[in-house]
Coordinates of C-alpha atoms and ligand atoms in Angstrom, one line a residue:
M4 CA 31.4 -31.0 35.5
K5 CA 27.9 -29.4 35.5
T6 CA 26.0 -29.5 32.1
K7 CA 22.4 -27.4 30.9
F8 CA 20.4 -30.4 32.4
D9 CA 21.9 -29.8 36.1
Y10 CA 20.5 -26.3 36.0
K11 CA 16.8 -25.3 36.4
I12 CA 15.3 -22.4 34.1
L13 CA 16.0 -19.2 36.4
D14 CA 19.0 -20.3 38.2
N15 CA 21.2 -17.4 36.5
N16 CA 23.4 -19.7 34.5
V17 CA 25.3 -16.5 32.7
G18 CA 28.4 -18.3 32.3
I19 CA 28.2 -21.3 30.1
V20 CA 27.5 -21.3 26.5
N21 CA 24.1 -21.0 24.5
Q22 CA 24.6 -25.3 24.2
I23 CA 21.4 -26.0 21.8
L24 CA 21.4 -29.4 22.0
P25 CA 20.2 -32.1 23.1
H26 CA 17.2 -30.4 23.5
K27 CA 16.1 -29.3 26.8
N28 CA 13.2 -27.2 26.5
K29 CA 12.4 -27.9 22.9
W30 CA 9.1 -26.3 22.8
A31 CA 11.0 -23.2 22.8
W32 CA 12.7 -24.3 20.0
D33 CA 10.1 -25.6 17.9
L34 CA 8.5 -22.0 18.6
Y35 CA 11.5 -20.4 17.4
I36 CA 11.1 -22.8 14.0
T37 CA 7.8 -21.1 13.7
S38 CA 8.6 -17.5 13.6
L39 CA 11.7 -18.6 11.3
Q40 CA 9.2 -19.4 8.5
N41 CA 7.1 -16.5 9.6
N42 CA 9.2 -14.0 8.1
W43 CA 7.4 -10.6 6.6
V44 CA 8.8 -7.5 5.7
P45 CA 6.1 -4.5 6.1
S46 CA 7.5 -2.8 3.1
D47 CA 6.4 -6.2 0.8
I48 CA 3.1 -4.9 1.2
S49 CA 0.8 -2.5 -0.7
M50 CA -0.2 1.0 1.0
S51 CA -1.2 2.4 -2.1
D52 CA -5.6 2.1 -1.5
D53 CA -4.9 3.3 2.0
I54 CA -3.4 6.2 0.6
N55 CA -6.0 6.9 -1.9
E56 CA -9.0 6.1 0.8
W57 CA -6.7 8.5 3.7
K58 CA -6.7 11.5 0.8
N59 CA -10.1 10.8 -0.9
G60 CA -12.3 11.4 2.0
T61 CA -13.2 7.4 2.0
I62 CA -11.7 7.4 6.0
T63 CA -13.4 9.8 7.7
D64 CA -12.3 12.1 10.5
D65 CA -13.4 9.5 13.1
E66 CA -11.5 6.5 11.9
K67 CA -8.5 8.6 11.2
H68 CA -8.3 9.4 15.3
L69 CA -8.6 5.7 16.1
V70 CA -5.6 4.7 13.5
K71 CA -3.7 7.4 14.7
R72 CA -4.9 6.4 18.5
C73 CA -3.8 2.6 17.9
L74 CA -0.3 3.4 16.3
G75 CA 0.5 6.2 18.8
F76 CA -0.1 2.8 21.1
F77 CA 2.0 0.4 19.3
A78 CA 4.9 3.4 18.8
G79 CA 5.4 2.9 22.5
S80 CA 4.6 -0.3 23.4
E81 CA 6.7 -2.5 21.0
S82 CA 9.5 -0.5 21.6
L83 CA 9.2 -1.2 25.3
V84 CA 8.3 -4.5 24.9
S85 CA 11.7 -4.9 22.9
N86 CA 13.6 -2.9 25.7
N87 CA 12.3 -5.5 28.2
L88 CA 13.3 -8.7 26.3
L89 CA 17.2 -7.1 25.6
I90 CA 17.6 -5.2 29.3
N91 CA 15.5 -8.2 30.9
A92 CA 14.6 -11.1 29.8
Y93 CA 17.6 -12.2 27.5
K94 CA 19.4 -11.4 30.6
Y95 CA 17.9 -13.7 33.3
I96 CA 16.3 -16.5 30.8
T97 CA 19.9 -18.2 30.3
D98 CA 18.6 -21.3 29.0
A99 CA 19.5 -21.8 25.3
E100 CA 16.8 -22.6 23.6
C101 CA 14.9 -19.6 25.2
R102 CA 17.9 -17.5 24.0
Q103 CA 17.2 -18.5 20.7
Y104 CA 13.3 -18.0 20.7
I105 CA 14.2 -14.5 22.1
S106 CA 16.5 -13.2 20.0
I107 CA 13.9 -14.1 17.5
Q108 CA 11.1 -12.4 18.8
I109 CA 13.6 -9.2 19.5
K110 CA 13.7 -9.5 15.7
E111 CA 9.7 -9.5 15.4
E112 CA 9.5 -6.6 17.7
T113 CA 11.6 -4.4 15.4
V114 CA 9.7 -5.5 12.2
H115 CA 6.5 -4.1 14.2
N116 CA 8.4 -1.4 15.1
H117 CA 9.2 -0.8 11.4
T118 CA 5.6 -1.3 10.4
I119 CA 4.2 2.2 12.5
V120 CA 7.0 3.9 10.9
Y121 CA 5.9 2.5 6.9
I122 CA 2.3 3.4 7.7
C123 CA 3.5 6.7 8.9
D124 CA 5.4 7.3 5.8
S125 CA 2.9 6.1 4.1
L126 CA 0.3 8.1 5.0
N127 CA 2.2 11.5 5.7
L128 CA 0.9 11.5 9.4
D129 CA 1.9 13.5 11.8
I130 CA 5.1 12.1 13.4
N131 CA 4.6 14.0 16.4
E132 CA 1.2 13.1 16.8
V133 CA 1.9 9.4 17.1
Y134 CA 5.0 8.8 18.6
E135 CA 4.1 11.6 21.1
A136 CA 1.4 9.7 22.2
Y137 CA 3.0 8.2 25.0
A138 CA 3.5 11.5 26.7
S139 CA 0.5 13.3 25.5
I140 CA -2.6 11.1 25.3
P141 CA -3.4 10.2 29.1
S142 CA -5.0 6.7 28.3
I143 CA -1.9 5.4 26.5
Q144 CA 0.1 7.0 29.1
A145 CA -1.4 5.2 31.3
K146 CA -0.8 2.2 29.8
D147 CA 3.1 2.9 28.6
A148 CA 3.7 4.0 32.3
Y149 CA 2.6 1.2 33.9
L150 CA 5.0 -1.1 31.7
I151 CA 8.3 1.3 31.8
Q152 CA 7.7 1.0 35.6
V153 CA 7.8 -2.7 35.1
T154 CA 10.9 -2.6 33.2
E155 CA 12.1 -0.1 35.9
D156 CA 11.0 -3.0 39.2
L157 CA 13.2 -5.4 37.5
D158 CA 16.1 -3.2 37.6
A159 CA 15.6 -1.9 40.9
A160 CA 15.5 -5.6 42.3
A161 CA 18.6 -6.5 40.6
Q162 CA 20.6 -4.0 42.3
K163 CA 18.8 -5.3 46.2
Y164 CA 18.9 -8.8 45.6
S165 CA 20.8 -11.6 44.4
P166 CA 20.4 -13.5 41.0
D167 CA 19.5 -16.7 43.0
S168 CA 17.7 -15.4 45.4
H169 CA 13.6 -16.3 46.3
E170 CA 13.2 -12.5 45.8
F171 CA 14.7 -12.0 42.6
R172 CA 13.4 -14.9 40.9
K173 CA 9.9 -13.4 42.1
A174 CA 10.7 -10.3 40.5
V175 CA 12.1 -11.7 37.0
L176 CA 8.4 -13.9 37.2
N177 CA 6.2 -10.8 37.9
N178 CA 8.2 -9.1 34.5
L179 CA 7.4 -11.7 32.5
I180 CA 3.9 -12.1 33.4
I181 CA 3.0 -8.5 32.8
Y182 CA 4.8 -8.5 29.5
Y183 CA 4.1 -11.5 27.9
I184 CA 0.7 -12.3 29.6
I185 CA -0.8 -8.4 30.7
C186 CA 0.6 -6.6 27.9
E187 CA 1.6 -8.9 24.6
G188 CA -1.4 -11.1 25.6
T189 CA -3.9 -8.8 26.6
L190 CA -3.2 -5.0 26.5
F191 CA -2.3 -5.6 22.5
Y192 CA -5.5 -7.4 21.7
S193 CA -8.2 -4.6 22.3
G194 CA -5.6 -2.2 19.9
F195 CA -5.5 -5.0 17.1
A196 CA -9.3 -5.6 17.0
M197 CA -9.4 -2.2 16.7
L198 CA -7.4 -2.0 13.6
L199 CA -8.8 -5.1 11.9
A200 CA -12.5 -3.5 12.0
F201 CA -11.1 -2.0 9.2
N202 CA -10.8 -5.3 7.0
Q203 CA -14.7 -5.5 8.1
Q204 CA -15.8 -2.5 5.7
K205 CA -12.6 -3.4 3.1
K206 CA -11.0 0.0 3.7
L207 CA -7.3 0.2 4.8
K208 CA -6.2 -3.2 3.7
G209 CA -2.8 -2.3 3.1
I210 CA -2.9 -1.6 7.7
A211 CA -5.2 -4.7 8.6
D212 CA -2.7 -7.0 6.3
Q213 CA 0.0 -5.9 8.5
I214 CA -1.9 -6.4 11.9
T215 CA -2.5 -9.7 11.0
Y216 CA 0.9 -10.2 10.1
T217 CA 1.5 -9.0 13.3
V218 CA -1.2 -10.3 15.1
K219 CA 0.7 -14.1 13.9
D220 CA 3.9 -12.9 15.8
E221 CA 2.7 -12.2 18.7
S222 CA 0.4 -14.9 19.3
N223 CA 3.6 -16.5 19.0
H224 CA 5.3 -14.1 21.9
V225 CA 2.4 -15.2 23.8
K226 CA 2.5 -18.7 23.0
F227 CA 6.8 -18.5 24.3
G228 CA 5.6 -16.9 27.2
V229 CA 2.4 -19.1 28.3
Q230 CA 5.2 -22.1 28.2
L231 CA 7.9 -20.0 30.0
I232 CA 5.3 -18.9 32.8
N233 CA 4.5 -22.2 33.5
T234 CA 7.9 -24.1 33.1
I235 CA 9.2 -21.7 35.9
A236 CA 5.7 -22.3 38.4
K237 CA 6.5 -26.0 37.5
E238 CA 10.2 -25.7 38.4
Y239 CA 10.2 -22.7 41.0
P240 CA 6.4 -24.2 43.2
E241 CA 7.6 -22.1 45.8
L242 CA 7.0 -19.0 43.6
W243 CA 3.7 -20.1 42.3
T244 CA 1.6 -19.4 45.4
P245 CA -1.8 -18.8 46.0
E246 CA -1.3 -15.3 47.3
Y247 CA 1.0 -14.4 43.8
Q248 CA -1.7 -15.9 41.7
A249 CA -4.5 -14.0 43.6
T250 CA -2.0 -10.7 42.8
I251 CA -2.3 -11.7 39.1
K252 CA -6.0 -11.7 39.0
E253 CA -5.4 -7.9 40.1
Y254 CA -3.0 -7.1 37.3
F255 CA -5.8 -8.4 35.1
D256 CA -8.1 -5.9 36.7
K257 CA -5.7 -3.3 35.5
A258 CA -5.6 -4.5 32.1
V259 CA -9.6 -4.1 31.9
E260 CA -9.4 -0.7 33.7
L261 CA -6.7 0.9 31.5
E262 CA -8.4 -0.8 28.1
V263 CA -11.9 0.5 28.6
N264 CA -10.2 4.2 29.5
Y265 CA -8.2 3.5 26.1
A266 CA -10.9 2.6 24.4
K267 CA -13.6 5.5 25.5
D268 CA -10.5 7.6 23.9
V269 CA -10.3 6.0 20.7
L270 CA -13.6 5.4 20.6
P271 CA -15.5 8.4 21.4
R272 CA -18.3 7.7 18.9
G273 CA -19.3 4.4 17.7
I274 CA -17.9 3.4 14.6
L275 CA -16.9 0.7 12.2
G276 CA -19.5 -1.4 14.6
L277 CA -17.4 -0.9 17.5
N278 CA -18.0 1.2 20.4
S279 CA -15.8 1.9 23.5
S280 CA -18.5 -0.5 26.1
M281 CA -17.3 -3.8 24.0
F282 CA -13.8 -3.5 24.9
G283 CA -14.3 -4.1 28.4
D284 CA -16.0 -7.5 27.5
Y285 CA -13.8 -8.2 24.5
I286 CA -10.6 -7.5 26.8
K287 CA -12.1 -10.1 29.5
Y288 CA -13.4 -12.5 27.0
I289 CA -9.4 -12.1 26.3
A290 CA -7.9 -12.3 30.2
N291 CA -10.3 -15.4 30.4
R292 CA -8.1 -17.6 27.9
R293 CA -5.0 -16.2 28.9
M294 CA -6.1 -16.7 32.6
E295 CA -7.0 -20.6 31.6
S296 CA -3.3 -20.7 29.8
I297 CA -1.4 -20.4 33.0
N298 CA -4.0 -22.3 34.9
L299 CA -5.3 -19.4 36.8
P300 CA -8.1 -20.3 39.0
Y301 CA -10.2 -17.2 37.9
K302 CA -12.7 -16.4 35.3
Y303 CA -14.7 -12.9 34.5
D304 CA -18.0 -13.6 33.3
A305 CA -17.7 -13.0 29.0
P306 CA -18.6 -16.1 27.6
H307 CA -18.3 -14.5 24.4
N308 CA -16.5 -12.8 22.2
P309 CA -18.3 -9.4 21.2
F310 CA -16.4 -9.5 17.9
P311 CA -17.4 -13.1 16.2
W312 CA -15.8 -11.5 12.7
L313 CA -12.1 -11.0 14.5
S314 CA -12.3 -15.0 14.8
E315 CA -12.5 -15.8 11.1
I316 CA -9.7 -12.9 10.5
M317 CA -7.3 -14.3 13.0
D318 CA -7.6 -17.4 11.4
L319 CA -4.6 -17.8 9.6
D320 CA -5.5 -20.7 7.8
T321 CA -7.4 -18.3 5.7
C322 CA -4.9 -15.6 5.1
T323 CA -4.3 -14.5 2.4
N324 CA -0.8 -15.7 1.6
F325 CA 1.0 -12.3 -0.3
F326 CA 4.5 -13.8 0.1
E327 CA 4.4 -16.3 -3.0
G328 CA 7.3 -19.3 -2.0
R329 CA 8.5 -17.3 1.1
V330 CA 5.6 -18.1 3.6
K331 CA 3.6 -20.9 3.1
S332 CA 1.5 -21.7 5.5
Y333 CA 0.6 -20.7 8.9
K334 CA 1.3 -22.9 11.6
T335 CA -1.5 -22.0 14.0
G336 CA -5.5 -23.0 13.3
A337 CA -8.1 -20.5 14.6
L338 CA -6.0 -17.7 17.1
E339 CA -8.9 -16.6 18.3
D340 CA -9.7 -19.6 20.3
D341 CA -6.0 -20.7 20.2
F342 CA -4.1 -17.9 21.5
Ligands
MN404 MN1 5.1 -7.1 18.5
FE405 FE1 5.8 -9.3 21.0

């Protein structure tokens, strides 16, 4: 009888139970444990100061525009990530420990979707303005359309190719690259930077706290994605060709283009010490870290983080622990340099 050790990670071993022990991909189990310990609930974070600032004129119209656009992007994309995990990742990554992690990641994405609802409810935002942004704001629509296409492409590949074919595995890997590395690892980070900028000005602390906790989760998602992709590249070296690596570099170029357009839209004028041109540099800086993590031989000319203050905020060891007794300490160190 075959055991879990006879299968590689994309061997479409759907018929077997999720046998966690003995460990095979223990890194996935360890990340699952980290996620389990980082439990948080949006409604535990007080929004009363944010509500006052929103009403009493502390927050300018340009700042409100930024908040609404960022929420508009996350409202769509968080749900796309979670759909893709359910429809694709969980189905095709049949390894028991990875499935354990993906399950908890889906729960975290659900909490992130809840965050948007909680902020909209607290600030009494125009729901249509936030939830229809993916359809009505071109720079957000471009990002979401790109992601939706990737989910649909894998569905099309599943109709066309046998699950154990080279072509199909290529399509699965491509889906994971776009969602974990390009979307969660890169596209999400400009939105995080924009919302965390309020922290610098000691405004909208409730939103900033929720984003800090979201970033903590997302950094684990990216860590999982990186390990998963590196495992696939090792187990199926025929997928990890120099040509494919060059294709991934093109995805990063596309991500930079999408983010520059998005930043121009969100920041028509410089506010909070941010302006749209800084985001091209920031995304390239983040992209360099992602490319390095999956061993791509490429690098943008972006040696410095244009937002050095972010390193401090994203350093989760210094994050306020407002979940006394629940969230003890964070496993990660300086997130910015790490993930
Ligand atoms: Mn998320
Ligand atoms: Fe995520």
